[in-house]
Amino acid sequence: MTTAPVRLPEHLIHPFAPAGRPDPYPAYRWLRANDPVHHDTASGFWLVTGHADCATVLRDPRLSAARGQRERAREDALPPSMLTTDPPDHHRLRAPGALLLGPAAVRSVADVIAADTDALLDRLATTPGRPDAVADIGRPLATAVFARLFGLPDGELTRFETLARAASANLDPMAPPARAALGRTAATALGRYLDAHTVRLTAQGADVPLAALAADTRLTRPEMLGILNLAVVGGWQPLAEFVGNALHSLLPDRAAVRRLAAADDDLARLAVDELLRLEAPIPFTARVATAPVPLTGGTLPAGARVLAVIAAANRDPDVFEDPDTLRLDRHPNPHLAFGGGPHFCLAAQLVRQAGALLLPRLVRRFPALRGPDGPAAWDLTLVPRRLRAYPVDLCPAGEAR
């Protein structure tokens, strides 16, 4: 016996439709309450929207990340990396990846990243007109961070940023064919660039995390380059987009702005997690069920193409009190913005640390910082979730700079 597919009510816009992308949360809310394991006939994916079920999807070995990546709208395989493999290969690649993005690597560049952040704010103070939080803060911050990890010379930063932005199409498991083709081309160009750069670093005997990764004999050259490619797409891109997304949630709440300006390191880190919970740059992640998987909200059949909808799980009222409200000191905060299980994002500490360095410094330096009036200009891409632009007033008219 088969049942008719559940459909969204007519008053709700499908979250993947262009008109639904600026605010997908009403649709996610309805799905989570009425059909939390939903077969979406438009995309062919099963959408899992509850927090507990999403956590299961991210951890259960019957949900394959490797097969999930092969379901992307592309004809070629992504480079071998933690993203495209399941255990045990995933574990074999993840351990060397920590040389690039793990705690010790992040600590090794922490002081210079703090100095880079201060220099970025100095430049921002002299930017004419209204600087853009995406182009003038988020991307330069991410590029400065990765320049330190990768040992990039100043003259290469623009090229690196251009390649990194273009390669972001590889994050989207539902990218349309034309965009997926551009992502393939960009990933190939990024791989060639990083390969040549690594050769130069090795010849120079540079002491940076990328050089340590390149020297690790556990990896083949393609595997090492796959980890670098993933670090850029899965680390640079979310950090770059996080800043605009975070300010969009933060700046309307002036009490939260004042509190963040006075925050110590612990509150700053809590604030970053809360802002990631509200607007995660990676709103869902793909898996394929290799066997039937029973969940609280329903059963995923074998062969199901599954999206764990992190953006919906992160606002589940069964887990988060007042889930649509910004609470800078929310604790505990078991959000899934970095995924979960064996594929928990290796760049999580990097994003948290960079965000906790930037945001308090930004609102201390510019306490009157304001965002634009009117609705936000969300990009039509599904992954990453990002703003096309977010112009800010550092010092609105009538207030001293």
mmCIF file of C-alpha atoms in Angstrom:
data_model
loop_
_atom_site.group_PDB
_atom_site.id
_atom_site.type_symbol
_atom_site.label_atom_id
_atom_site.label_comp_id
_atom_site.label_asym_id
_atom_site.label_seq_id
_atom_site.Cartn_x
_atom_site.Cartn_y
_atom_site.Cartn_z
ATOM 1 C CA MET A 1 0.000 0.000 0.000
ATOM 2 C CA THR A 2 1.393 3.415 -0.945
ATOM 3 C CA THR A 3 0.403 6.763 0.443
ATOM 4 C CA ALA A 4 0.121 10.057 -1.363
ATOM 5 C CA PRO A 5 3.197 12.257 -0.960
ATOM 6 C CA VAL A 6 2.944 14.993 1.629
ATOM 7 C CA ARG A 7 3.020 18.441 0.082
ATOM 8 C CA LEU A 8 3.629 21.831 1.576
ATOM 9 C CA PRO A 9 0.504 23.948 2.076
ATOM 10 C CA GLU A 10 -0.113 26.418 -0.722
ATOM 11 C CA HIS A 11 0.649 29.422 1.482
ATOM 12 C CA LEU A 12 4.241 28.236 2.013
ATOM 13 C CA ILE A 13 6.989 28.630 -0.562
ATOM 14 C CA HIS A 14 9.224 25.624 -1.157
ATOM 15 C CA PRO A 15 12.539 26.324 0.616
ATOM 16 C CA PHE A 16 14.558 25.410 -2.488
ATOM 17 C CA ALA A 17 12.518 27.594 -4.840
ATOM 18 C CA PRO A 18 14.184 30.918 -5.668
ATOM 19 C CA ALA A 19 11.388 32.830 -3.928
ATOM 20 C CA GLY A 20 11.745 30.656 -0.832
ATOM 21 C CA ARG A 21 15.478 30.970 -0.345
ATOM 22 C CA PRO A 22 15.535 34.344 1.449
ATOM 23 C CA ASP A 23 13.410 32.873 4.258
ATOM 24 C CA PRO A 24 13.155 29.072 4.149
ATOM 25 C CA TYR A 25 12.321 28.798 7.839
ATOM 26 C CA PRO A 26 8.483 28.814 7.644
ATOM 27 C CA ALA A 27 8.626 25.829 5.291
ATOM 28 C CA TYR A 28 11.215 24.066 7.435
ATOM 29 C CA ARG A 29 9.079 24.705 10.512
ATOM 30 C CA TRP A 30 6.023 23.142 8.847
ATOM 31 C CA LEU A 31 7.982 20.127 7.616
ATOM 32 C CA ARG A 32 9.565 19.543 11.015
ATOM 33 C CA ALA A 33 6.116 19.579 12.670
ATOM 34 C CA ASN A 34 4.139 17.695 10.010
ATOM 35 C CA ASP A 35 6.468 15.498 7.952
ATOM 36 C CA PRO A 36 9.917 15.443 9.546
ATOM 37 C CA VAL A 37 11.204 12.745 7.173
ATOM 38 C CA HIS A 38 9.823 14.151 3.960
ATOM 39 C CA HIS A 39 10.216 12.795 0.437
ATOM 40 C CA ASP A 40 10.514 15.895 -1.720
ATOM 41 C CA THR A 41 9.194 15.041 -5.166
ATOM 42 C CA ALA A 42 10.628 18.220 -6.676
ATOM 43 C CA SER A 43 14.257 17.375 -5.894
ATOM 44 C CA GLY A 44 14.038 13.624 -5.332
ATOM 45 C CA PHE A 45 15.706 14.013 -1.926
ATOM 46 C CA TRP A 46 14.410 12.957 1.458
ATOM 47 C CA LEU A 47 14.477 16.016 3.721
ATOM 48 C CA VAL A 48 15.173 15.318 7.399
ATOM 49 C CA THR A 49 14.383 18.359 9.528
ATOM 50 C CA GLY A 50 14.283 17.352 13.223
ATOM 51 C CA HIS A 51 17.407 17.799 15.339
ATOM 52 C CA ALA A 52 17.536 14.250 16.711
ATOM 53 C CA ASP A 53 16.959 12.718 13.281
ATOM 54 C CA CYS A 54 19.536 14.966 11.617
ATOM 55 C CA ALA A 55 22.069 13.999 14.277
ATOM 56 C CA THR A 56 21.346 10.334 13.492
ATOM 57 C CA VAL A 57 21.778 10.917 9.756
ATOM 58 C CA LEU A 58 25.146 12.562 10.378
ATOM 59 C CA ARG A 59 26.385 9.718 12.594
ATOM 60 C CA ASP A 60 24.785 6.501 11.355
ATOM 61 C CA PRO A 61 27.207 4.414 9.236
ATOM 62 C CA ARG A 62 24.270 3.316 7.061
ATOM 63 C CA LEU A 63 24.143 6.874 5.696
ATOM 64 C CA SER A 64 27.056 7.181 3.247
ATOM 65 C CA ALA A 65 28.754 10.535 2.760
ATOM 66 C CA ALA A 66 30.783 9.158 -0.159
ATOM 67 C CA ARG A 67 27.646 8.101 -2.021
ATOM 68 C CA GLY A 68 25.985 11.359 -1.019
ATOM 69 C CA GLN A 69 28.698 13.283 -2.835
ATOM 70 C CA ARG A 70 28.291 11.083 -5.914
ATOM 71 C CA GLU A 71 24.656 12.188 -6.075
ATOM 72 C CA ARG A 72 25.752 15.717 -6.877
ATOM 73 C CA ALA A 73 24.789 17.380 -10.140
ATOM 74 C CA ARG A 74 28.118 16.655 -11.772
ATOM 75 C CA GLU A 75 29.705 14.020 -13.982
ATOM 76 C CA ASP A 76 33.192 13.849 -12.454
ATOM 77 C CA ALA A 77 34.321 12.777 -9.015
ATOM 78 C CA LEU A 78 35.433 15.268 -6.419
ATOM 79 C CA PRO A 79 39.048 14.903 -5.253
ATOM 80 C CA PRO A 80 39.628 12.280 -2.526
ATOM 81 C CA SER A 81 39.133 13.897 0.866
ATOM 82 C CA MET A 82 37.235 13.559 4.126
ATOM 83 C CA LEU A 83 34.137 14.868 2.327
ATOM 84 C CA THR A 84 34.114 12.171 -0.348
ATOM 85 C CA THR A 85 34.999 9.099 1.706
ATOM 86 C CA ASP A 86 33.482 6.926 4.425
ATOM 87 C CA PRO A 87 35.356 5.172 7.232
ATOM 88 C CA PRO A 88 37.966 3.692 7.266
ATOM 89 C CA ASP A 89 39.362 5.852 4.413
ATOM 90 C CA HIS A 90 37.825 8.922 6.011
ATOM 91 C CA HIS A 91 39.742 8.360 9.254
ATOM 92 C CA ARG A 92 42.979 7.760 7.362
ATOM 93 C CA LEU A 93 42.665 11.128 5.614
ATOM 94 C CA ARG A 94 41.343 13.088 8.591
ATOM 95 C CA ALA A 95 44.376 12.505 10.806
ATOM 96 C CA PRO A 96 46.821 14.211 8.393
ATOM 97 C CA GLY A 97 44.214 16.913 7.723
ATOM 98 C CA ALA A 98 44.592 17.985 11.349
ATOM 99 C CA LEU A 99 48.122 19.155 10.479
ATOM 100 C CA LEU A 100 46.472 21.888 8.421
ATOM 101 C CA LEU A 101 43.314 22.729 10.396
ATOM 102 C CA GLY A 102 43.629 21.011 13.778
ATOM 103 C CA PRO A 103 44.069 22.734 17.169
ATOM 104 C CA ALA A 104 47.876 22.882 17.026
ATOM 105 C CA ALA A 105 47.813 24.376 13.517
ATOM 106 C CA VAL A 106 45.281 27.008 14.569
ATOM 107 C CA ARG A 107 47.289 27.899 17.683
ATOM 108 C CA SER A 108 50.434 28.314 15.596
ATOM 109 C CA VAL A 109 48.879 31.192 13.635
ATOM 110 C CA ALA A 110 46.554 32.645 16.302
ATOM 111 C CA ASP A 111 48.666 35.686 17.223
ATOM 112 C CA VAL A 112 49.286 36.759 13.659
ATOM 113 C CA ILE A 113 45.616 36.279 12.771
ATOM 114 C CA ALA A 114 44.695 38.621 15.633
ATOM 115 C CA ALA A 115 47.107 41.209 14.192
ATOM 116 C CA ASP A 116 45.657 40.675 10.706
ATOM 117 C CA THR A 117 42.169 41.233 12.111
ATOM 118 C CA ASP A 118 43.199 44.536 13.666
ATOM 119 C CA ALA A 119 44.805 45.585 10.380
ATOM 120 C CA LEU A 120 41.580 44.723 8.544
ATOM 121 C CA LEU A 121 39.601 46.986 10.876
ATOM 122 C CA ASP A 122 42.142 49.762 10.377
ATOM 123 C CA ARG A 123 41.594 49.534 6.623
ATOM 124 C CA LEU A 124 37.849 49.401 7.125
ATOM 125 C CA ALA A 125 37.938 52.705 8.991
ATOM 126 C CA THR A 126 39.328 54.400 5.874
ATOM 127 C CA THR A 127 37.014 52.678 3.367
ATOM 128 C CA PRO A 128 35.032 55.376 1.535
ATOM 129 C CA GLY A 129 31.266 55.102 1.526
ATOM 130 C CA ARG A 130 29.487 52.135 3.046
ATOM 131 C CA PRO A 131 31.731 49.082 3.248
ATOM 132 C CA ASP A 132 30.170 45.730 2.456
ATOM 133 C CA ALA A 133 30.296 43.124 5.221
ATOM 134 C CA VAL A 134 30.629 40.339 2.657
ATOM 135 C CA ALA A 135 33.227 41.772 0.279
ATOM 136 C CA ASP A 136 35.100 44.098 2.656
ATOM 137 C CA ILE A 137 35.077 42.106 5.904
ATOM 138 C CA GLY A 138 34.152 38.438 5.477
ATOM 139 C CA ARG A 139 36.217 37.556 2.430
ATOM 140 C CA PRO A 140 39.320 39.535 3.475
ATOM 141 C CA LEU A 141 39.188 37.920 6.913
ATOM 142 C CA ALA A 142 38.958 34.403 5.462
ATOM 143 C CA THR A 143 41.713 35.158 2.962
ATOM 144 C CA ALA A 144 44.010 36.534 5.679
ATOM 145 C CA VAL A 145 43.439 33.431 7.817
ATOM 146 C CA PHE A 146 44.181 31.022 4.968
ATOM 147 C CA ALA A 147 47.156 33.076 3.845
ATOM 148 C CA ARG A 148 48.726 32.274 7.214
ATOM 149 C CA LEU A 149 47.813 28.591 7.101
ATOM 150 C CA PHE A 150 48.998 28.219 3.505
ATOM 151 C CA GLY A 151 51.943 30.627 3.565
ATOM 152 C CA LEU A 152 50.505 32.730 0.734
ATOM 153 C CA PRO A 153 52.469 35.833 -0.301
ATOM 154 C CA ASP A 154 50.591 39.134 -0.387
ATOM 155 C CA GLY A 155 50.716 39.261 -4.176
ATOM 156 C CA GLU A 156 48.770 35.991 -4.431
ATOM 157 C CA LEU A 157 45.838 36.861 -2.204
ATOM 158 C CA THR A 158 43.532 38.201 -4.916
ATOM 159 C CA ARG A 159 44.135 35.175 -7.121
ATOM 160 C CA PHE A 160 43.556 32.780 -4.254
ATOM 161 C CA GLU A 161 40.318 34.508 -3.235
ATOM 162 C CA THR A 162 39.007 34.439 -6.805
ATOM 163 C CA LEU A 163 39.663 30.705 -7.105
ATOM 164 C CA ALA A 164 38.204 30.010 -3.660
ATOM 165 C CA ARG A 165 34.976 31.850 -4.450
ATOM 166 C CA ALA A 166 34.536 30.096 -7.774
ATOM 167 C CA ALA A 167 35.123 26.670 -6.236
ATOM 168 C CA SER A 168 32.304 27.194 -3.720
ATOM 169 C CA ALA A 169 29.859 25.668 -6.218
ATOM 170 C CA ASN A 170 31.251 22.322 -5.132
ATOM 171 C CA LEU A 171 29.502 22.696 -1.772
ATOM 172 C CA ASP A 172 26.044 22.526 -3.339
ATOM 173 C CA PRO A 173 24.721 18.992 -3.945
ATOM 174 C CA MET A 174 21.930 20.462 -6.075
ATOM 175 C CA ALA A 175 23.889 22.968 -8.129
ATOM 176 C CA PRO A 176 22.368 23.319 -11.612
ATOM 177 C CA PRO A 177 24.464 21.898 -14.462
ATOM 178 C CA ALA A 178 25.944 25.219 -15.596
ATOM 179 C CA ARG A 179 27.031 26.184 -12.089
ATOM 180 C CA ALA A 180 28.342 22.685 -11.410
ATOM 181 C CA ALA A 181 30.441 22.919 -14.588
ATOM 182 C CA LEU A 182 31.926 26.208 -13.404
ATOM 183 C CA GLY A 183 32.657 24.585 -10.054
ATOM 184 C CA ARG A 184 34.493 21.726 -11.773
ATOM 185 C CA THR A 185 36.620 24.143 -13.736
ATOM 186 C CA ALA A 186 37.364 26.213 -10.634
ATOM 187 C CA ALA A 187 38.258 23.145 -8.567
ATOM 188 C CA THR A 188 40.709 22.023 -11.243
ATOM 189 C CA ALA A 189 42.303 25.473 -11.386
ATOM 190 C CA LEU A 190 42.444 25.671 -7.592
ATOM 191 C CA GLY A 191 44.103 22.248 -7.419
ATOM 192 C CA ARG A 192 46.763 23.248 -9.944
ATOM 193 C CA TYR A 193 47.426 26.500 -8.110
ATOM 194 C CA LEU A 194 47.761 24.783 -4.729
ATOM 195 C CA ASP A 195 49.965 22.073 -6.215
ATOM 196 C CA ALA A 196 52.407 24.627 -7.632
ATOM 197 C CA HIS A 197 52.283 26.686 -4.443
ATOM 198 C CA THR A 198 53.058 23.627 -2.318
ATOM 199 C CA VAL A 199 56.090 22.857 -4.468
ATOM 200 C CA ARG A 200 57.383 26.394 -3.845
ATOM 201 C CA LEU A 201 56.750 26.148 -0.100
ATOM 202 C CA THR A 202 58.581 22.858 0.134
ATOM 203 C CA ALA A 203 61.552 24.235 -1.773
ATOM 204 C CA GLN A 204 61.688 27.237 0.572
ATOM 205 C CA GLY A 205 61.487 25.104 3.721
ATOM 206 C CA ALA A 206 58.573 27.211 4.960
ATOM 207 C CA ASP A 207 57.296 26.617 8.492
ATOM 208 C CA VAL A 208 53.532 26.826 7.982
ATOM 209 C CA PRO A 209 50.750 24.251 8.470
ATOM 210 C CA LEU A 210 50.467 23.575 4.726
ATOM 211 C CA ALA A 211 54.141 22.593 4.582
ATOM 212 C CA ALA A 212 53.587 20.124 7.434
ATOM 213 C CA LEU A 213 50.679 18.555 5.571
ATOM 214 C CA ALA A 214 52.672 18.329 2.333
ATOM 215 C CA ALA A 215 55.478 16.513 4.159
ATOM 216 C CA ASP A 216 53.185 13.853 5.618
ATOM 217 C CA THR A 217 54.093 10.522 4.049
ATOM 218 C CA ARG A 218 50.712 8.969 4.860
ATOM 219 C CA LEU A 219 49.173 10.757 1.879
ATOM 220 C CA THR A 220 49.512 10.437 -1.846
ATOM 221 C CA ARG A 221 49.849 13.694 -3.750
ATOM 222 C CA PRO A 222 46.218 13.570 -5.013
ATOM 223 C CA GLU A 223 45.015 12.916 -1.462
ATOM 224 C CA MET A 224 46.999 15.831 -0.090
ATOM 225 C CA LEU A 225 45.596 18.121 -2.783
ATOM 226 C CA GLY A 226 42.091 16.824 -2.104
ATOM 227 C CA ILE A 227 42.449 17.830 1.544
ATOM 228 C CA LEU A 228 43.684 21.280 0.500
ATOM 229 C CA ASN A 229 40.768 21.700 -1.893
ATOM 230 C CA LEU A 230 38.318 20.685 0.825
ATOM 231 C CA ALA A 231 39.992 23.056 3.308
ATOM 232 C CA VAL A 232 39.342 25.946 0.947
ATOM 233 C CA VAL A 233 35.802 24.990 -0.051
ATOM 234 C CA GLY A 234 34.773 23.795 3.408
ATOM 235 C CA GLY A 235 36.790 26.275 5.497
ATOM 236 C CA TRP A 236 37.519 29.482 3.616
ATOM 237 C CA GLN A 237 34.033 29.707 2.134
ATOM 238 C CA PRO A 238 31.975 29.203 5.327
ATOM 239 C CA LEU A 239 34.223 31.629 7.232
ATOM 240 C CA ALA A 240 33.893 34.226 4.481
ATOM 241 C CA GLU A 241 30.098 33.931 4.450
ATOM 242 C CA PHE A 242 29.713 33.655 8.221
ATOM 243 C CA VAL A 243 30.545 37.318 8.809
ATOM 244 C CA GLY A 244 27.706 38.746 6.704
ATOM 245 C CA ASN A 245 25.245 36.146 7.985
ATOM 246 C CA ALA A 246 26.263 36.870 11.582
ATOM 247 C CA LEU A 247 25.927 40.644 11.263
ATOM 248 C CA HIS A 248 22.511 40.208 9.652
ATOM 249 C CA SER A 249 21.358 38.409 12.828
ATOM 250 C CA LEU A 250 23.301 40.562 15.287
ATOM 251 C CA LEU A 251 23.023 44.207 14.275
ATOM 252 C CA PRO A 252 19.235 44.655 14.637
ATOM 253 C CA ASP A 253 19.593 43.652 18.308
ATOM 254 C CA ARG A 254 21.352 46.670 19.790
ATOM 255 C CA ALA A 255 21.461 45.180 23.299
ATOM 256 C CA ALA A 256 23.274 42.141 21.869
ATOM 257 C CA VAL A 257 25.720 44.432 20.036
ATOM 258 C CA ARG A 258 26.557 46.235 23.273
ATOM 259 C CA ARG A 259 26.931 42.971 25.139
ATOM 260 C CA LEU A 260 29.242 41.526 22.487
ATOM 261 C CA ALA A 261 31.375 44.673 22.585
ATOM 262 C CA ALA A 262 31.994 44.023 26.281
ATOM 263 C CA ALA A 263 32.365 40.251 25.890
ATOM 264 C CA ASP A 264 35.219 38.208 27.252
ATOM 265 C CA ASP A 265 36.659 35.328 25.239
ATOM 266 C CA ASP A 266 34.165 32.794 26.604
ATOM 267 C CA LEU A 267 31.113 34.864 25.686
ATOM 268 C CA ALA A 268 32.604 35.673 22.280
ATOM 269 C CA ARG A 269 32.889 31.963 21.520
ATOM 270 C CA LEU A 270 29.326 31.318 22.706
ATOM 271 C CA ALA A 271 28.139 34.188 20.505
ATOM 272 C CA VAL A 272 29.822 32.727 17.426
ATOM 273 C CA ASP A 273 28.084 29.387 18.010
ATOM 274 C CA GLU A 274 24.722 31.090 18.437
ATOM 275 C CA LEU A 275 25.147 33.141 15.265
ATOM 276 C CA LEU A 276 26.160 29.998 13.385
ATOM 277 C CA ARG A 277 23.064 28.252 14.721
ATOM 278 C CA LEU A 278 20.765 30.962 13.395
ATOM 279 C CA GLU A 279 22.277 31.242 9.903
ATOM 280 C CA ALA A 280 24.610 28.359 9.112
ATOM 281 C CA PRO A 281 26.540 28.875 5.853
ATOM 282 C CA ILE A 282 26.146 25.127 5.186
ATOM 283 C CA PRO A 283 22.366 24.632 5.631
ATOM 284 C CA PHE A 284 22.240 20.949 4.720
ATOM 285 C CA THR A 285 24.466 18.023 3.886
ATOM 286 C CA ALA A 286 23.904 15.014 1.645
ATOM 287 C CA ARG A 287 23.932 11.299 2.391
ATOM 288 C CA VAL A 288 22.665 8.107 0.720
ATOM 289 C CA ALA A 289 21.068 5.324 2.750
ATOM 290 C CA THR A 290 22.792 1.984 2.133
ATOM 291 C CA ALA A 291 20.053 0.171 4.095
ATOM 292 C CA PRO A 292 16.684 1.132 5.599
ATOM 293 C CA VAL A 293 17.232 3.570 8.478
ATOM 294 C CA PRO A 294 14.408 4.071 11.005
ATOM 295 C CA LEU A 295 14.228 7.573 12.419
ATOM 296 C CA THR A 296 11.899 9.159 14.935
ATOM 297 C CA GLY A 297 10.040 10.958 12.161
ATOM 298 C CA GLY A 298 9.870 8.062 9.682
ATOM 299 C CA THR A 299 11.996 5.485 7.900
ATOM 300 C CA LEU A 300 14.501 6.213 5.166
ATOM 301 C CA PRO A 301 14.405 3.442 2.543
ATOM 302 C CA ALA A 302 17.559 1.844 1.183
ATOM 303 C CA GLY A 303 18.935 3.949 -1.659
ATOM 304 C CA ALA A 304 17.291 7.142 -0.390
ATOM 305 C CA ARG A 305 19.068 10.352 -1.332
ATOM 306 C CA VAL A 306 18.982 12.259 1.944
ATOM 307 C CA LEU A 307 19.529 15.847 3.000
ATOM 308 C CA ALA A 308 20.071 16.446 6.693
ATOM 309 C CA VAL A 309 18.580 19.947 6.840
ATOM 310 C CA ILE A 310 20.868 21.521 9.411
ATOM 311 C CA ALA A 311 19.150 24.902 9.088
ATOM 312 C CA ALA A 312 15.879 23.311 10.235
ATOM 313 C CA ALA A 313 17.469 21.173 12.957
ATOM 314 C CA ASN A 314 19.196 24.227 14.418
ATOM 315 C CA ARG A 315 15.797 25.817 15.119
ATOM 316 C CA ASP A 316 14.081 22.740 16.550
ATOM 317 C CA PRO A 317 12.022 23.907 19.570
ATOM 318 C CA ASP A 318 12.438 20.478 21.185
ATOM 319 C CA VAL A 319 16.135 21.326 21.605
ATOM 320 C CA PHE A 320 16.400 25.137 21.552
ATOM 321 C CA GLU A 321 14.202 27.381 23.679
ATOM 322 C CA ASP A 322 12.951 30.357 21.638
ATOM 323 C CA PRO A 323 14.702 28.870 18.593
ATOM 324 C CA ASP A 324 14.298 31.916 16.352
ATOM 325 C CA THR A 325 15.694 34.295 18.985
ATOM 326 C CA LEU A 326 19.322 35.388 19.263
ATOM 327 C CA ARG A 327 20.753 34.533 22.685
ATOM 328 C CA LEU A 328 24.440 35.345 22.723
ATOM 329 C CA ASP A 329 25.104 33.250 25.834
ATOM 330 C CA ARG A 330 23.041 30.203 24.821
ATOM 331 C CA HIS A 331 24.498 27.192 26.583
ATOM 332 C CA PRO A 332 24.386 24.351 25.947
ATOM 333 C CA ASN A 333 24.097 24.940 22.218
ATOM 334 C CA PRO A 334 24.172 21.586 20.379
ATOM 335 C CA HIS A 335 23.782 23.142 16.930
ATOM 336 C CA LEU A 336 24.766 21.145 13.870
ATOM 337 C CA ALA A 337 26.307 23.952 11.821
ATOM 338 C CA PHE A 338 29.578 21.998 11.704
ATOM 339 C CA GLY A 339 27.864 18.702 11.010
ATOM 340 C CA GLY A 340 28.380 15.787 13.357
ATOM 341 C CA GLY A 341 29.790 12.324 13.778
ATOM 342 C CA PRO A 342 32.934 11.314 11.911
ATOM 343 C CA HIS A 343 32.439 14.135 9.395
ATOM 344 C CA PHE A 344 32.346 16.915 12.001
ATOM 345 C CA CYS A 345 33.972 19.884 10.273
ATOM 346 C CA LEU A 346 37.718 19.880 10.760
ATOM 347 C CA ALA A 347 37.726 23.675 10.340
ATOM 348 C CA ALA A 348 35.286 24.223 13.229
ATOM 349 C CA GLN A 349 37.882 25.549 15.657
ATOM 350 C CA LEU A 350 39.335 27.831 12.994
ATOM 351 C CA VAL A 351 35.937 29.363 12.179
ATOM 352 C CA ARG A 352 35.066 29.750 15.858
ATOM 353 C CA GLN A 353 38.389 31.372 16.720
ATOM 354 C CA ALA A 354 38.419 33.753 13.757
ATOM 355 C CA GLY A 355 34.812 34.752 14.404
ATOM 356 C CA ALA A 356 35.457 35.299 18.112
ATOM 357 C CA LEU A 357 38.451 37.492 17.259
ATOM 358 C CA LEU A 358 36.643 39.592 14.683
ATOM 359 C CA LEU A 359 33.135 40.271 15.959
ATOM 360 C CA PRO A 360 33.883 41.790 19.398
ATOM 361 C CA ARG A 361 36.704 43.879 17.899
ATOM 362 C CA LEU A 362 34.396 45.062 15.118
ATOM 363 C CA VAL A 363 31.604 46.297 17.406
ATOM 364 C CA ARG A 364 34.074 47.830 19.883
ATOM 365 C CA ARG A 365 35.766 49.742 17.083
ATOM 366 C CA PHE A 366 32.468 50.778 15.491
ATOM 367 C CA PRO A 367 29.841 50.753 18.287
ATOM 368 C CA ALA A 368 27.264 52.513 16.097
ATOM 369 C CA LEU A 369 27.587 49.901 13.321
ATOM 370 C CA ARG A 370 24.297 49.457 11.487
ATOM 371 C CA GLY A 371 23.103 47.180 8.721
ATOM 372 C CA PRO A 372 20.995 48.167 5.718
ATOM 373 C CA ASP A 373 17.309 48.988 5.919
ATOM 374 C CA GLY A 374 14.860 46.680 4.213
ATOM 375 C CA PRO A 375 15.051 42.972 3.412
ATOM 376 C CA ALA A 376 18.412 41.264 3.177
ATOM 377 C CA ALA A 377 19.811 40.425 -0.272
ATOM 378 C CA TRP A 378 20.230 36.661 0.040
ATOM 379 C CA ASP A 379 22.057 34.894 -2.761
ATOM 380 C CA LEU A 380 19.985 32.398 -4.749
ATOM 381 C CA THR A 381 22.543 29.623 -4.241
ATOM 382 C CA LEU A 382 21.402 26.951 -1.816
ATOM 383 C CA VAL A 383 24.882 26.135 -0.490
ATOM 384 C CA PRO A 384 26.508 28.134 0.896
ATOM 385 C CA ARG A 385 23.713 30.206 2.382
ATOM 386 C CA ARG A 386 25.066 33.685 2.003
ATOM 387 C CA LEU A 387 24.196 37.292 1.420
ATOM 388 C CA ARG A 388 24.955 38.786 -1.976
ATOM 389 C CA ALA A 389 25.847 41.986 -0.176
ATOM 390 C CA TYR A 390 25.360 43.543 3.243
ATOM 391 C CA PRO A 391 26.400 47.207 3.215
ATOM 392 C CA VAL A 392 26.998 48.609 6.677
ATOM 393 C CA ASP A 393 27.196 52.076 8.173
ATOM 394 C CA LEU A 394 30.230 52.271 10.421
ATOM 395 C CA CYS A 395 29.011 55.554 11.822
ATOM 396 C CA PRO A 396 25.460 56.578 10.851
ATOM 397 C CA ALA A 397 24.799 60.275 10.188
ATOM 398 C CA GLY A 398 24.718 62.374 13.328
ATOM 399 C CA GLU A 399 27.018 60.120 15.351
ATOM 400 C CA ALA A 400 30.677 60.848 15.972
ATOM 401 C CA ARG A 401 33.193 58.561 14.320
#
